mmCIF file of C-alpha atoms in Angstrom:
data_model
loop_
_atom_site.group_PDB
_atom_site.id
_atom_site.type_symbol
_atom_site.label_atom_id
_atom_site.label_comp_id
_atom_site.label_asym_id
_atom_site.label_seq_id
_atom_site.Cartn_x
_atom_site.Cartn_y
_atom_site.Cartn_z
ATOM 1 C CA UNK A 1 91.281 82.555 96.153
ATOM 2 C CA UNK A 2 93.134 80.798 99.045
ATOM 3 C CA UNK A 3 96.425 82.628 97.528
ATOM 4 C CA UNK A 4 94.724 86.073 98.737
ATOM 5 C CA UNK A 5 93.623 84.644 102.135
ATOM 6 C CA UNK A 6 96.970 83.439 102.977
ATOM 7 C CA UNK A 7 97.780 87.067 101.973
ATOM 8 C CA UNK A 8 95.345 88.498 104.305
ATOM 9 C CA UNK A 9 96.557 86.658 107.181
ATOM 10 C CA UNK A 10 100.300 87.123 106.305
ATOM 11 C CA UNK A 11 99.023 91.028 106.856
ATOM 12 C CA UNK A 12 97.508 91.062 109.695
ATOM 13 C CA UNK A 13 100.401 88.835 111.041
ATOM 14 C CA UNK A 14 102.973 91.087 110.142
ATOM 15 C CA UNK A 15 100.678 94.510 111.529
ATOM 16 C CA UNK A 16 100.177 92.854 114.612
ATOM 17 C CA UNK A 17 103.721 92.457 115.274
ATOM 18 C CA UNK A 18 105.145 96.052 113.849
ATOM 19 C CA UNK A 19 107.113 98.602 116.058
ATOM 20 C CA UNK A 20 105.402 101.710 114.180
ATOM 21 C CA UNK A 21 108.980 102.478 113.029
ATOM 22 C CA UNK A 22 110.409 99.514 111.057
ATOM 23 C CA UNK A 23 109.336 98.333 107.618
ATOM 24 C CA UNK A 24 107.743 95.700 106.743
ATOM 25 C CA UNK A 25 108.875 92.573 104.490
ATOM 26 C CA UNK A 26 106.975 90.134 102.748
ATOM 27 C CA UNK A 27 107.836 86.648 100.327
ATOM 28 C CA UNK A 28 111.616 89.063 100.408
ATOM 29 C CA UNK A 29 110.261 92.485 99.125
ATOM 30 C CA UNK A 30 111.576 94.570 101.510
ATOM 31 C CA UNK A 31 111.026 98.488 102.217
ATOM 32 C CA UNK A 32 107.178 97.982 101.931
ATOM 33 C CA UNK A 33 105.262 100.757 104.426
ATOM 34 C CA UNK A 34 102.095 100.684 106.360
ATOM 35 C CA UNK A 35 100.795 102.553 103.679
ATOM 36 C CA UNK A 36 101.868 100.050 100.818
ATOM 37 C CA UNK A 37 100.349 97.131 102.967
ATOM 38 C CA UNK A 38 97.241 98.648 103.696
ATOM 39 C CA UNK A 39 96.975 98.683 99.515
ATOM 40 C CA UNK A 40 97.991 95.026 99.241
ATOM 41 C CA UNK A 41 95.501 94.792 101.913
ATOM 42 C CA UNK A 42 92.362 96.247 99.556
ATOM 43 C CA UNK A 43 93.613 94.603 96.664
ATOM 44 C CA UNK A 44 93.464 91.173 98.508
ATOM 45 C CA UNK A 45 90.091 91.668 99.300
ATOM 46 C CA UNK A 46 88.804 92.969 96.313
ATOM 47 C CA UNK A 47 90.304 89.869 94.363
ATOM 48 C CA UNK A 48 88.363 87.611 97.392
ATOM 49 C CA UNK A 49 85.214 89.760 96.795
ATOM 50 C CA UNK A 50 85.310 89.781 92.496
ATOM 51 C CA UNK A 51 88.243 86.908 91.678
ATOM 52 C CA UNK A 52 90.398 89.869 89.915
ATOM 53 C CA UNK A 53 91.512 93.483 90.679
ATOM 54 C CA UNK A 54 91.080 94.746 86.917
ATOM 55 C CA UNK A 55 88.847 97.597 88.253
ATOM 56 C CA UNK A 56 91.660 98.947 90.274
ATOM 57 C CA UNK A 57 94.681 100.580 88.918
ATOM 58 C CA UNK A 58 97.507 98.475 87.842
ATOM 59 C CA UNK A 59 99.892 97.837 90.742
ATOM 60 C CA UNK A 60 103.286 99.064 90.812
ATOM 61 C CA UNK A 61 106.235 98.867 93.076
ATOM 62 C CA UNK A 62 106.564 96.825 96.109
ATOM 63 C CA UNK A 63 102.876 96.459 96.182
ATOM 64 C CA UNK A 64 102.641 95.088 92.389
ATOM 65 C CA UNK A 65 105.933 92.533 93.223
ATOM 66 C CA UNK A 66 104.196 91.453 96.383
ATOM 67 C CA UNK A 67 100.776 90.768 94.866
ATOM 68 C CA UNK A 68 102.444 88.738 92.037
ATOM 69 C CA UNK A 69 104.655 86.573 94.116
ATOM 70 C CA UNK A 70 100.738 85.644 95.721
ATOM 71 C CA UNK A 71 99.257 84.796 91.982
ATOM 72 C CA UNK A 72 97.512 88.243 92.068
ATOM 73 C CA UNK A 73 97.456 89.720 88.917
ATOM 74 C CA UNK A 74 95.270 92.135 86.202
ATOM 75 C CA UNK A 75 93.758 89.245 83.760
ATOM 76 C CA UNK A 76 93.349 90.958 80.377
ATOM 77 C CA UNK A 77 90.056 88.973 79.154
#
């Protein structure tokens, strides 16, 4: 769970700071968009709020490498 708070904050660090015409970079996946970390955003929060994100669809791209380098990941139980 802290994994996906760090997250959080690393978010709202990096959206705080953007120009509104650069892309953003997180844990060195570059190219990610506002739009790509407003989805790592929700998937953050819905692994605080149910401790996985198997409800959701399985992320891909950016937003899938970024969520794994922070230990969040479908668990197949």
């Amino acid at each position: 769970m802290a994994n996906a708070q760090e997250l959080l904050k690393d978010i709202e660090k990096k959206m705080n700071n953007w120009d509104e015409r650069s892309q953003f970079k997180m844990k060195g996946v570059g190219n990610l968009s506002f739009s790509d970390m407003e989805s790592i955003k929700l998937y953050a929060q819905e692994y605080l709020r149910q401790g996985n994100i198997n409800n959701l669809m399985t992320p891909l791209g950016g937003v899938g490498e970024v969520l794994f380098k922070y230990g969040i990941k479908k668990s197949f139980f």
